Short mmCIF file of C-alpha atoms and ligand atoms in Angstrom, two decimals:
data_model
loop_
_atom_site.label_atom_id
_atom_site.label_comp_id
_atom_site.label_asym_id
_atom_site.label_seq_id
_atom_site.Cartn_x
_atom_site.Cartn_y
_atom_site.Cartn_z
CA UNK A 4 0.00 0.00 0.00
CA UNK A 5 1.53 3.54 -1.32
CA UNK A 6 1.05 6.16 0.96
CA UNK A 7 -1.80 8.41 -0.47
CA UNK A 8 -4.52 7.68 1.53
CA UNK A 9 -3.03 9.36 4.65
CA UNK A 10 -1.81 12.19 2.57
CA UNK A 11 -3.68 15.71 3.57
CA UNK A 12 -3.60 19.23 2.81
CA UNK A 13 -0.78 21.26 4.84
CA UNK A 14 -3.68 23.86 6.41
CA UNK A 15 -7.42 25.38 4.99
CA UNK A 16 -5.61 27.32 2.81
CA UNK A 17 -4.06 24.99 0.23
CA UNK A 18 -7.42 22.71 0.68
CA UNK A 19 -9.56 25.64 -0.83
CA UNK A 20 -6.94 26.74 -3.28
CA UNK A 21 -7.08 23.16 -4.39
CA UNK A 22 -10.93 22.95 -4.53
CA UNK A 23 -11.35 26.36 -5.93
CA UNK A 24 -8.79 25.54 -8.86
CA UNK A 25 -10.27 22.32 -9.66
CA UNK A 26 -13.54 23.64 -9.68
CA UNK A 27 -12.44 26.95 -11.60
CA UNK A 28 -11.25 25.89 -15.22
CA UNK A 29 -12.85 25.47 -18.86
CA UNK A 30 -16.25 25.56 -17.27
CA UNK A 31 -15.85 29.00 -15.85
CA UNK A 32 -13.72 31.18 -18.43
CA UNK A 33 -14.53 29.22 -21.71
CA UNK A 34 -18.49 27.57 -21.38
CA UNK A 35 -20.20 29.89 -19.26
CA UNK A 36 -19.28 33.24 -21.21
CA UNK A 37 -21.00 31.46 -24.16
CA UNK A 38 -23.90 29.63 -22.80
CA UNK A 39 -24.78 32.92 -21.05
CA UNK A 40 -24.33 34.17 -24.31
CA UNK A 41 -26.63 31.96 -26.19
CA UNK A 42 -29.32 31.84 -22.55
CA UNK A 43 -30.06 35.58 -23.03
CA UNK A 44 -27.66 36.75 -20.94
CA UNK A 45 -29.17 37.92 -17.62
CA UNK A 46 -31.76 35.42 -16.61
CA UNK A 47 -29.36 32.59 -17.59
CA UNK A 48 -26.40 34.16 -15.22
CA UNK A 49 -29.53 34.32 -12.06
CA UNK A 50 -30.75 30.98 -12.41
CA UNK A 51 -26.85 29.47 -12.95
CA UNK A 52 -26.05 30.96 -9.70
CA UNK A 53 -29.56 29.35 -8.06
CA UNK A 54 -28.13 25.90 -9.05
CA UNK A 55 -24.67 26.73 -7.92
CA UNK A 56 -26.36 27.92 -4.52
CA UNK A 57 -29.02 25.77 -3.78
CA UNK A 58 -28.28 22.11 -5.35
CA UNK A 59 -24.53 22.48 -6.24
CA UNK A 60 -23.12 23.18 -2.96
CA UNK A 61 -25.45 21.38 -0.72
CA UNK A 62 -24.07 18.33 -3.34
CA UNK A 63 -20.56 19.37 -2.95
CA UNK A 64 -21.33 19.43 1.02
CA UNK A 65 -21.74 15.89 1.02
CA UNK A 66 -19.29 14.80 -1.86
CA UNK A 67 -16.52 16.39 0.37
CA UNK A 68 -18.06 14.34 3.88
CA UNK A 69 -17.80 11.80 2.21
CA UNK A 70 -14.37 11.79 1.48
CA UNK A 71 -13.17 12.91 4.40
CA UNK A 72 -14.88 9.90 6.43
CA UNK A 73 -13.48 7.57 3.86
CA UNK A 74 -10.08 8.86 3.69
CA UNK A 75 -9.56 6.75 0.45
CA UNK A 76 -9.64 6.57 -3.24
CA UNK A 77 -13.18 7.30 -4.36
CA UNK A 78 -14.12 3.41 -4.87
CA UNK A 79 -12.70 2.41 -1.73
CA UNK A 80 -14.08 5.75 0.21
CA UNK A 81 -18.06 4.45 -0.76
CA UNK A 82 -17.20 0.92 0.07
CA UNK A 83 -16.14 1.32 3.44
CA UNK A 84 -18.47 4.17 4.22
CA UNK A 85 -21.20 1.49 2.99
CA UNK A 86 -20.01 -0.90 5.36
CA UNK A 87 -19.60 0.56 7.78
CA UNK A 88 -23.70 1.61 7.56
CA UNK A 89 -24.28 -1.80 6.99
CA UNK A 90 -25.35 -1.36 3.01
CA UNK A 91 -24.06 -2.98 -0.12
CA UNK A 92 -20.49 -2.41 -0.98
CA UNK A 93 -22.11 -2.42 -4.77
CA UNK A 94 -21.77 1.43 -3.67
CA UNK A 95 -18.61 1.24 -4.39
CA UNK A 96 -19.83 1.64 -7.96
CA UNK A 97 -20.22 5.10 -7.86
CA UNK A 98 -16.89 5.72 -6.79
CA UNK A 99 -15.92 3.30 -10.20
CA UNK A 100 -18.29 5.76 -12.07
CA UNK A 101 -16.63 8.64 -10.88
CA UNK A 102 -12.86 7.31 -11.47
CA UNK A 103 -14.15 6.36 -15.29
CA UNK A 104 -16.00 9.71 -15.79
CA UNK A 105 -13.01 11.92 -14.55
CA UNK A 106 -10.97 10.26 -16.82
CA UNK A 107 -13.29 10.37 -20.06
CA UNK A 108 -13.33 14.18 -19.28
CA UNK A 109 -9.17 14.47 -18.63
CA UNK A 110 -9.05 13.17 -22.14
CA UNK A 111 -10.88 16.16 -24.13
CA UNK A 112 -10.37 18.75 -21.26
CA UNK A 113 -6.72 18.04 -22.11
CA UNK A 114 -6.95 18.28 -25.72
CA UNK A 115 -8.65 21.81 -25.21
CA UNK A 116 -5.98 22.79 -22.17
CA UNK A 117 -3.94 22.06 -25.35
CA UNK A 118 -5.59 24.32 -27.79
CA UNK A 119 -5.21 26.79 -25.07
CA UNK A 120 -1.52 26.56 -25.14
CA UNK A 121 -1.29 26.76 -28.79
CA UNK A 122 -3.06 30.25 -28.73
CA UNK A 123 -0.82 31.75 -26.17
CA UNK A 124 1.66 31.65 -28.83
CA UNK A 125 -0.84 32.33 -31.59
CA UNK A 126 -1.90 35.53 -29.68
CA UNK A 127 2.08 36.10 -29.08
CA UNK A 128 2.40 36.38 -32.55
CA UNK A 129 -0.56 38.51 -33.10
CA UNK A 130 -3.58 38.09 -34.74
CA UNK A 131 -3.04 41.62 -36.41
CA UNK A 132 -5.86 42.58 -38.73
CA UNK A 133 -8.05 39.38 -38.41
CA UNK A 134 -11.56 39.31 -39.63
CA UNK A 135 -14.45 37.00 -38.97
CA UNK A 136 -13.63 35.07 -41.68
CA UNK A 137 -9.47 35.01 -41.32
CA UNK A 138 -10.02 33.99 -37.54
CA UNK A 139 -12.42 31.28 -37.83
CA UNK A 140 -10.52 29.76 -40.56
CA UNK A 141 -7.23 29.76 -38.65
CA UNK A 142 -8.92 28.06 -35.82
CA UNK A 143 -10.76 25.87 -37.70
CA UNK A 144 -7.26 24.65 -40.02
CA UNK A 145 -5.88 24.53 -36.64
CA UNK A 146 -7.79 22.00 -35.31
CA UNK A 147 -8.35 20.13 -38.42
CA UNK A 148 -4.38 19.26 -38.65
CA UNK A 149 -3.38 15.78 -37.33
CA UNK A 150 -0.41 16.42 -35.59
CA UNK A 151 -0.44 20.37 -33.69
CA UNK A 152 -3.13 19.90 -31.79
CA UNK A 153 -1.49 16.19 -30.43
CA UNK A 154 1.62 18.21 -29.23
CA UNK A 155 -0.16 20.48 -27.68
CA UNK A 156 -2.18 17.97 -26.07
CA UNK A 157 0.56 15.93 -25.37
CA UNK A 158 2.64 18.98 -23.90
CA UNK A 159 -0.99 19.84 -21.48
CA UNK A 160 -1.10 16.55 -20.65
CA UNK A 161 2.80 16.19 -19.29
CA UNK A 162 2.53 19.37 -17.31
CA UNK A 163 -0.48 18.11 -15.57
CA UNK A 164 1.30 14.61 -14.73
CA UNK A 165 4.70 16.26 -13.97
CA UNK A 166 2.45 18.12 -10.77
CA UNK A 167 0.19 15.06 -9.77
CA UNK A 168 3.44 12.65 -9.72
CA UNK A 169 4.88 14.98 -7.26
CA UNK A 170 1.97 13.82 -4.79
CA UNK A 171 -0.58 15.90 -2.59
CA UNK A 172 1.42 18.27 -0.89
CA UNK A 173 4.82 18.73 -2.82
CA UNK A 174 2.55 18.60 -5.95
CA UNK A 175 -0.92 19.88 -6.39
CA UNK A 176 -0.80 22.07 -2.78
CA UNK A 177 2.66 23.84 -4.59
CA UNK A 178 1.33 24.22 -7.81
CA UNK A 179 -2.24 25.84 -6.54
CA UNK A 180 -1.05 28.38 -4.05
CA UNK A 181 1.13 29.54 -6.43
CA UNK A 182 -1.15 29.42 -9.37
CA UNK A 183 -4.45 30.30 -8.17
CA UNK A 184 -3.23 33.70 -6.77
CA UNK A 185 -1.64 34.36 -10.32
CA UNK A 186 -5.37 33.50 -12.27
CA UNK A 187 -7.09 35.58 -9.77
CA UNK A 188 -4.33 38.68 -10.46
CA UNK A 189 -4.19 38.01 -14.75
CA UNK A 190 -8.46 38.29 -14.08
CA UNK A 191 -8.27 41.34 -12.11
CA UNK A 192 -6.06 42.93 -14.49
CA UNK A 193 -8.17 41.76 -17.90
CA UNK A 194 -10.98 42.99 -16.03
CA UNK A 195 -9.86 46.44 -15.45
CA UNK A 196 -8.60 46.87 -19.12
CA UNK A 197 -12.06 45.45 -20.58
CA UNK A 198 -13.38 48.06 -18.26
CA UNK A 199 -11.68 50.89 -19.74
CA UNK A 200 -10.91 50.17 -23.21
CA UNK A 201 -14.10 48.19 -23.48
CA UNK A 202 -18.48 49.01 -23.40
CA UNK A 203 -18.43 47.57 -20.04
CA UNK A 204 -21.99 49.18 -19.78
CA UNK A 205 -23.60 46.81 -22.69
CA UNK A 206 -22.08 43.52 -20.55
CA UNK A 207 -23.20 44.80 -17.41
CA UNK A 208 -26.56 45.22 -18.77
CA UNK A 209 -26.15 42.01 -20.84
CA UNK A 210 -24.91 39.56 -17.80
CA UNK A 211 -27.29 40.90 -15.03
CA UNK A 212 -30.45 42.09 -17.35
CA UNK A 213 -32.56 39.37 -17.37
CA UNK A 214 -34.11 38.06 -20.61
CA UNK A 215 -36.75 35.55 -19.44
CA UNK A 216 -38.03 34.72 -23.31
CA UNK A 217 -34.31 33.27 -24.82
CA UNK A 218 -34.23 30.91 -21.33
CA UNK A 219 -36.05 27.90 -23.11
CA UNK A 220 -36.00 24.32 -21.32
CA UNK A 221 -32.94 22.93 -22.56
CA UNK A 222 -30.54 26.88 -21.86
CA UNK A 223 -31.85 25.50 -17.81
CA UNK A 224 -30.96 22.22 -17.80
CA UNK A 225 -27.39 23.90 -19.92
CA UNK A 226 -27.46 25.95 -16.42
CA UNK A 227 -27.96 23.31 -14.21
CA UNK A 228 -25.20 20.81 -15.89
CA UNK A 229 -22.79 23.63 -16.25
CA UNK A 230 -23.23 24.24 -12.75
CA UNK A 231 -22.65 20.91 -11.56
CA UNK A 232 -19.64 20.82 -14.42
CA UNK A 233 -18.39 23.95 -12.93
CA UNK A 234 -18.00 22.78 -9.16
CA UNK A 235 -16.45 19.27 -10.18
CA UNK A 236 -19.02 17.27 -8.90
CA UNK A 237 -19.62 13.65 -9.17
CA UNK A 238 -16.70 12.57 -10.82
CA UNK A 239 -14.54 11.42 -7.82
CA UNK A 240 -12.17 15.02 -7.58
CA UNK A 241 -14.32 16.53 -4.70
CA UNK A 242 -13.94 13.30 -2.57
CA UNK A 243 -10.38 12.09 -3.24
CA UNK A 244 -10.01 16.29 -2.62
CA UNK A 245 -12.05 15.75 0.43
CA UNK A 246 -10.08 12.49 1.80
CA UNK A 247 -7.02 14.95 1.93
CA UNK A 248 -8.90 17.39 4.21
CA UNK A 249 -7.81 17.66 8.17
CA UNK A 250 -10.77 17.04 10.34
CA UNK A 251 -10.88 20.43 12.07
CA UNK A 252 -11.70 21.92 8.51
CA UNK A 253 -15.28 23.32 8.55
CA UNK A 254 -16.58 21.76 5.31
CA UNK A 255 -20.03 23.86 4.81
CA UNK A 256 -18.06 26.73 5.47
CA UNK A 257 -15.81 25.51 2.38
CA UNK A 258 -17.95 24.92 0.38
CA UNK A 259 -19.85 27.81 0.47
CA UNK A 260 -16.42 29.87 0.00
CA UNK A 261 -15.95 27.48 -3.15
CA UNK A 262 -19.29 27.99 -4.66
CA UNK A 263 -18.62 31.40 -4.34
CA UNK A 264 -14.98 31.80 -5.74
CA UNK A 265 -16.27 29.51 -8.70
CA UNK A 266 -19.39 31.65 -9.04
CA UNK A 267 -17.57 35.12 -8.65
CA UNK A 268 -14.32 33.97 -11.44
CA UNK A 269 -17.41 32.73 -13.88
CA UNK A 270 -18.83 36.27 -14.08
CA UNK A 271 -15.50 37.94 -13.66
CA UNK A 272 -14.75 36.07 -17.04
CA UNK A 273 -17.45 37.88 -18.67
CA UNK A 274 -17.22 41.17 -17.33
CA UNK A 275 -13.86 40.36 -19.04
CA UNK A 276 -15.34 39.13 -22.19
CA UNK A 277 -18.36 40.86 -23.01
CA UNK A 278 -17.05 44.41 -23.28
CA UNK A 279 -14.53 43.38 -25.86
CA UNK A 280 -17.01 41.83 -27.63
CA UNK A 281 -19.56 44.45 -27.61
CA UNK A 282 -17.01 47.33 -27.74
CA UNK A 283 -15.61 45.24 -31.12
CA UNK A 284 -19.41 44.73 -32.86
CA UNK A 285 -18.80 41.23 -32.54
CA UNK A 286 -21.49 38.14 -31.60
CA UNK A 287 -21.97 37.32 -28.01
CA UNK A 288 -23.48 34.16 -28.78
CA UNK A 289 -20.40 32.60 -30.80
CA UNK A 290 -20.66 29.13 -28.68
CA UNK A 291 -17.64 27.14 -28.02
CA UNK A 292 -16.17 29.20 -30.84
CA UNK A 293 -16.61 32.33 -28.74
CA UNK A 294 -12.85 32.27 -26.86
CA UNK A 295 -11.08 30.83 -29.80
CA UNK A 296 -12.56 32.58 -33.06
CA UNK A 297 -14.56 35.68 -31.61
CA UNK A 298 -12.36 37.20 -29.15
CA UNK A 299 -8.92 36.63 -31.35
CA UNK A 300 -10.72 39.51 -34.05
CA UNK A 301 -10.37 41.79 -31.09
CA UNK A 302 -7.32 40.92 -30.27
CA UNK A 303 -5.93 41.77 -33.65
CA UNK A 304 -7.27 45.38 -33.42
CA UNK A 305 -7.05 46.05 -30.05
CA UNK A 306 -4.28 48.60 -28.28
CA UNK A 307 -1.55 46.05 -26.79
CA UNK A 308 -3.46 43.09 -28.03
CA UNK A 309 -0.42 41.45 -28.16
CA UNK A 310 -0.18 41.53 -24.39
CA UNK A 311 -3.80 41.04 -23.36
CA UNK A 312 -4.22 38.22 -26.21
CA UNK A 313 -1.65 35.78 -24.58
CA UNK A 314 -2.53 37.26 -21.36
CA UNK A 315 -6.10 36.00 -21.57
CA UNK A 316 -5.18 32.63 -23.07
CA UNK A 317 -2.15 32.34 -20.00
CA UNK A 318 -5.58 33.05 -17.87
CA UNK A 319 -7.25 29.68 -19.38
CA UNK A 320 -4.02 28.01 -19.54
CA UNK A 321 -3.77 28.34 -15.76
CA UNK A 322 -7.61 27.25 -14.92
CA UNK A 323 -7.56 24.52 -16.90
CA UNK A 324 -4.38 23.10 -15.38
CA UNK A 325 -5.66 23.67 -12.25
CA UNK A 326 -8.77 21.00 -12.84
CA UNK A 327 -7.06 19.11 -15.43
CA UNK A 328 -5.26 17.70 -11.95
CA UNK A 329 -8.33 17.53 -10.09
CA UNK A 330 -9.09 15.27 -12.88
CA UNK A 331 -5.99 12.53 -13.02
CA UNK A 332 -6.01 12.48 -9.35
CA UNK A 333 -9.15 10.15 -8.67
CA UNK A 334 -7.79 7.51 -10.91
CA UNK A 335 -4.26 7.87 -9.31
CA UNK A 336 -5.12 7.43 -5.81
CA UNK A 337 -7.37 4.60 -7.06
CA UNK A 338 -4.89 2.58 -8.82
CA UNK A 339 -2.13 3.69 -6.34
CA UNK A 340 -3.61 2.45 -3.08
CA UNK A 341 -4.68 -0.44 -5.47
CA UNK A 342 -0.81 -1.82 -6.72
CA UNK A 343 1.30 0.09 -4.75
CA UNK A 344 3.27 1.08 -7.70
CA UNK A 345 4.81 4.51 -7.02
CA UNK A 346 3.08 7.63 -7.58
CA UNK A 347 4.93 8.70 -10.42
CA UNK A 348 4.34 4.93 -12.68
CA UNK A 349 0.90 5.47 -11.88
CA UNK A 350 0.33 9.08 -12.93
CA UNK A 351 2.34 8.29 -15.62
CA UNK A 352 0.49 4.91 -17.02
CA UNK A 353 -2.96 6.90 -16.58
CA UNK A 354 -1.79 10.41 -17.74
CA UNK A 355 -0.36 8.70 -21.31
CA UNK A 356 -3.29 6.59 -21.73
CA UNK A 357 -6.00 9.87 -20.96
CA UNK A 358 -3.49 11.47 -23.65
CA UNK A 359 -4.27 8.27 -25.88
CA UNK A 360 -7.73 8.43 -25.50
CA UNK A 361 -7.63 11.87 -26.40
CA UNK A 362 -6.06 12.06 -29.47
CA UNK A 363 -9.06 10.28 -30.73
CA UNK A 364 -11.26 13.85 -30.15
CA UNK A 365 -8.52 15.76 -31.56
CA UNK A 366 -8.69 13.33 -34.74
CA UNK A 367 -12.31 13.44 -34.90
CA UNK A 368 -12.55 17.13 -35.07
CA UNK A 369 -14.12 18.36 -38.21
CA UNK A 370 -11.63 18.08 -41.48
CA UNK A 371 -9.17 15.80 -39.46
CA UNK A 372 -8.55 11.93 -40.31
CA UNK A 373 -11.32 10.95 -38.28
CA UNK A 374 -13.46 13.42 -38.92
CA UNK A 375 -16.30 12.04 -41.34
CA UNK A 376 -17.01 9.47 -38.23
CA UNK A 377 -20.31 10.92 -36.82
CA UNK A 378 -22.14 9.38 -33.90
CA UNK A 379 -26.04 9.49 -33.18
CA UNK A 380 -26.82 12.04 -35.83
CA UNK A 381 -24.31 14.87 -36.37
CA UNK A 382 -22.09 14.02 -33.12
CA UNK A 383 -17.94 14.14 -33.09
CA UNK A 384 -15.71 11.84 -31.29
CA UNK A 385 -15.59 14.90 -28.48
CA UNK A 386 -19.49 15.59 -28.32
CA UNK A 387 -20.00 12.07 -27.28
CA UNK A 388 -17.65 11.98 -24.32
CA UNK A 389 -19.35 15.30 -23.54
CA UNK A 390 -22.59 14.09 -23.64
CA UNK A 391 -21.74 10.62 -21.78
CA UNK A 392 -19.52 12.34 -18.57
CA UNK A 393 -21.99 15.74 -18.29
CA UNK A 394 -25.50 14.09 -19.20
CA UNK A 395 -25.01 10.52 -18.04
CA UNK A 396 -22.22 10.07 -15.80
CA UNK A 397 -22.09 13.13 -14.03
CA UNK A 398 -26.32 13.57 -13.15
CA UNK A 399 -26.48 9.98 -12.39
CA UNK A 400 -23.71 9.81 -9.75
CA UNK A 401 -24.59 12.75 -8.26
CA UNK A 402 -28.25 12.00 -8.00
CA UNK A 403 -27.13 8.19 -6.43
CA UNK A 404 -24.79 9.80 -4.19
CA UNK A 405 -27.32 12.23 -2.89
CA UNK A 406 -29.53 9.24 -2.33
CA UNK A 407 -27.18 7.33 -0.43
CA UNK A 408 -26.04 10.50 1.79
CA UNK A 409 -29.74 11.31 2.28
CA UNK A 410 -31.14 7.99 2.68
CA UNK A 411 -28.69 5.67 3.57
CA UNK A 412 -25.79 6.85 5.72
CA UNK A 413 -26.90 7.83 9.12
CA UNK A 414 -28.15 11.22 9.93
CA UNK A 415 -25.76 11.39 13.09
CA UNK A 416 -22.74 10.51 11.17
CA UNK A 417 -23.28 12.95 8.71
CA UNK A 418 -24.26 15.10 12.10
CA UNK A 419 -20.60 14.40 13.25
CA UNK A 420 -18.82 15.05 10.06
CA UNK A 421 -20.50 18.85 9.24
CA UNK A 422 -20.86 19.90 12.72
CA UNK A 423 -23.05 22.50 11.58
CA UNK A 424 -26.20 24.13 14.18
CA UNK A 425 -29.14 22.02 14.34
CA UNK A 426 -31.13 24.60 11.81
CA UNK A 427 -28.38 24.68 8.84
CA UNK A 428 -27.87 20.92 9.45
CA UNK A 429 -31.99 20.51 8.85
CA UNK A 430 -31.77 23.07 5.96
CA UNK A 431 -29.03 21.01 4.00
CA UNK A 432 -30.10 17.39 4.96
CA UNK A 433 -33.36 18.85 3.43
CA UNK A 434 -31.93 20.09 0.10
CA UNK A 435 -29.63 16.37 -0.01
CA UNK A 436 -32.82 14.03 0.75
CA UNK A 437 -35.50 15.68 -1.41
CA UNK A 438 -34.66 18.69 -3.84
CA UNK A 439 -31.30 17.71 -4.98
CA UNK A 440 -32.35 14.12 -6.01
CA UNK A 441 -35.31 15.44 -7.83
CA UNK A 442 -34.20 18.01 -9.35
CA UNK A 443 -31.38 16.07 -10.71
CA UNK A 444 -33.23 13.61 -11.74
CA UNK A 445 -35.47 16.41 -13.87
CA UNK A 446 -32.90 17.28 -15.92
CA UNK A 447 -31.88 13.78 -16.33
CA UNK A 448 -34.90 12.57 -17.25
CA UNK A 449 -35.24 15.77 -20.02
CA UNK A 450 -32.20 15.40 -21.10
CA UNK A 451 -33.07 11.54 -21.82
CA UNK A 452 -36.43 12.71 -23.57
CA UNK A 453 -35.13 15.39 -25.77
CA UNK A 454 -31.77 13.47 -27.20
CA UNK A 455 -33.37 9.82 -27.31
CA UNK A 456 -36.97 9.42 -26.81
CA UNK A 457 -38.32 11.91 -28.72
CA UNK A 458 -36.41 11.72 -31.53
CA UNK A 459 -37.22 7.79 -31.77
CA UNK A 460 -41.00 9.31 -31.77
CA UNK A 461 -40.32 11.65 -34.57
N1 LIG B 503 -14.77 22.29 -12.87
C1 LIG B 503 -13.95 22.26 -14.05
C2 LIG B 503 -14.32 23.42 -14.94
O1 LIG B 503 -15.24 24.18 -14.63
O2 LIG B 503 -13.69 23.56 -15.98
C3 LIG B 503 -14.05 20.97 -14.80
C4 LIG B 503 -14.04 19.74 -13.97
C5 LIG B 503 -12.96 19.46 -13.14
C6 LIG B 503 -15.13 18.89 -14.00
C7 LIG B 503 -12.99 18.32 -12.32
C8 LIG B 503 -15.17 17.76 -13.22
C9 LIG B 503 -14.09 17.50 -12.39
F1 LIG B 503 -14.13 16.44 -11.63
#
């Protein structure tokens, strides 16, 4: 037996830094810009943050208990938590689906942490004078060719190994406190310059004025799985996170400052966004091509573009290393405690084979050697390990492991572990038992009739 599963953080510090960076990343600076974008804006941005409040952390609540009672891999945490309750170990299956789902999503989220690092230098070099139609073709050539995008994977991909084979403290902890800071500071700084240079007025009134007619069912249930997406859940990096945490940690507390650091970088990302956008005429509802077609035309004309350009992409760079660890370290401690190989065989066997599995989305993007393969319909090689890890995997294990927190672990355990007040404790145990499954289950079930039902009804 290797010695992660007594690892912990060094204080409450590097524990949030940790949390907050796995839980800020793609999700924050890259989706929710453009989903808000294509939600209307406004009523989108309320309702994301009434999922983040009221379902995500109450969810994230327990996901870290969990952990911290286990004091294992994810598998092994819900195994011995279930026996020690006296329920099935088959629980341990959720720990298995969270292991499997985190690594699904290291695969792509490295392949984009890649594309990331090919536009710092991109923007380095300037995008001087790009139009619409000069941009999107240069991103679109970009990731059509077979072998940049695999470096640049590949290079993502070794970074984040090279920090989780270092183990918990004299890996991730170093890397986050030094990191983190730095994000929050490049954000700060884009911020201020969008401010100035920018229409910060049209993205003020664009991010907080609601729009109640564009939020159609399936921009909420984009709100509700972004949020969940957004604060990690399910997919085994909150507990293994959690398993690290010292027991005089205050974990509500935590989470709540998590939520809210996640919440706060989201919309700092678009007050950083949108008044380039507006200020440059440009479309606020670009989708996914929104960071990496839109934003380089303003880039290109922009005063010290040069500077902010890389800047913004050393910004994404940084929160998508940040979870790209959260996301390799499930499987680690998993397979560590496991074999007791070392740390750095194991990282290394699962980091190249995530990298493997990856350079099957990169070679399924459209115009690359895979890319006439289309799944269900119109989907890529990428949109289905989307769709399985954010619409399958992740609703599913969260909703199960809400239902075994609420309903099968013992209400004075979980008692012990929060030591919250009697009222908050009610409150939450509330939200875990009844809304949280439900409402989970809502958008699971929607999602379920829009992609497969009804289209088998015509
Ligand atoms: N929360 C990350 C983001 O917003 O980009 C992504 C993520 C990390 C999802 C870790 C799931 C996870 F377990």
């Amino acid at each position: 037996m290797a010695g992660t599963q007594h690892a912990q953080w060094s204080s409450r510090w590097a524990f949030i830094m940790a949390a907050v960076g796995s839980a800020v990343g793609l999700g924050n600076i890259w989706k929710f810009p453009y989903e808000a974008g294509e939600g209307g804006g406004g009523a989108f941005v309320i309702l994301y943050l009434i999922f983040v409040f009221v379902i995500g952390a109450p969810c994230l609540i327990a996901e870290l208990s969990l952990g911290r009672r286990g004091q294992k891999s994810p598998v092994n945490t819900m195994k011995s938590i279930a026996t020690e309750e006296g329920k099935s170990t088959m629980w341990g299956l959720l720990g298995w689906s969270g292991i499997i789902g985190a690594f699904i999503i290291i695969s792509f989220y490295s392949l984009v942490g890649g594309w990331v690092l090919a536009y710092i230098v991109k923007a380095a070099m300037g995008f001087g004078g790009f139009d619409a139609a000069q941009s999107t073709e240069t991103f679109l050539n970009f990731i059509a060719d077979p072998v940049q995008p695999i470096i640049a994977h590949f290079i993502f991909m070794a970074i984040t190994v090279s920090i989780v084979a270092r183990g918990v403290q004299g890996g991730l902890e170093k890397a986050v406190t030094v990191l983190m800071p730095a994000l929050f500071a490049i954000l700060v700084m884009l911020m201020i310059y969008s401010g100035i240079t920018g229409d910060f007025a049209a993205a003020i009134d664009f991010l907080f004025r609601p729009n109640f007619h564009a939020l159609t069912g399936d921009k909420i249930l984009n709100a509700l799985g972004l949020s969940f997406f957004s604060l990690s859940l399910a997919m085994g990096s909150i507990m293994t996170y959690g398993s690290y945490l010292p027991k005089d940690v205050n974990i509500p507390r935590s989470a709540i400052t998590i939520a809210g650091a996640d919440s706060a970088v989201a919309l700092m990302a678009g007050l950083a966004i949108f008044p380039i956008v507006f200020a440059y005429g440009l479309n606020p509802g670009g989708g996914g091509g929104l960071v990496f077609m839109t934003l380089p035309i303003a880039f290109g004309q922009m005063p010290m573009g040069g500077v902010i350009g890389p800047l913004f992409f050393a910004l994404l760079a940084v929160a998508a290393v940040t979870s790209s660890i959260s996301l390799l370290e499930p499987g680690v401690s998993y397979i560590e405690e496991r074999t007791g190989w070392s740390r750095k065989k194991v990282t290394a066997i699962i980091g190249f084979s995530a990298f493997l599995l990856g350079t099957l989305s990169s070679f399924g993007q459209p115009g690359n050697l895979l890319g006439d393969l289309q799944f269900f319909g119109s989907m890529t090689i990428m949109d289905v390990k989307d769709y399985l890890t954010n619409n399958i995997i992740m609703p599913l294990g969260a909703m199960f492991m809400m239902i075994f927190v609420g309903w099968f672990v013992s209400r004075k355990a979980m008692m012990e572990e929060l030591a919250i007040e009697d009222k908050s404790f009610r409150v939450w145990y509330f939200l875990v038992r009844f809304i949280c499954p439900v409402a989970i289950f809502a958008v699971f079930a929607n999602i379920i009739y829009d992609t497969i039902i009804q289209p088998m009804l015509g």
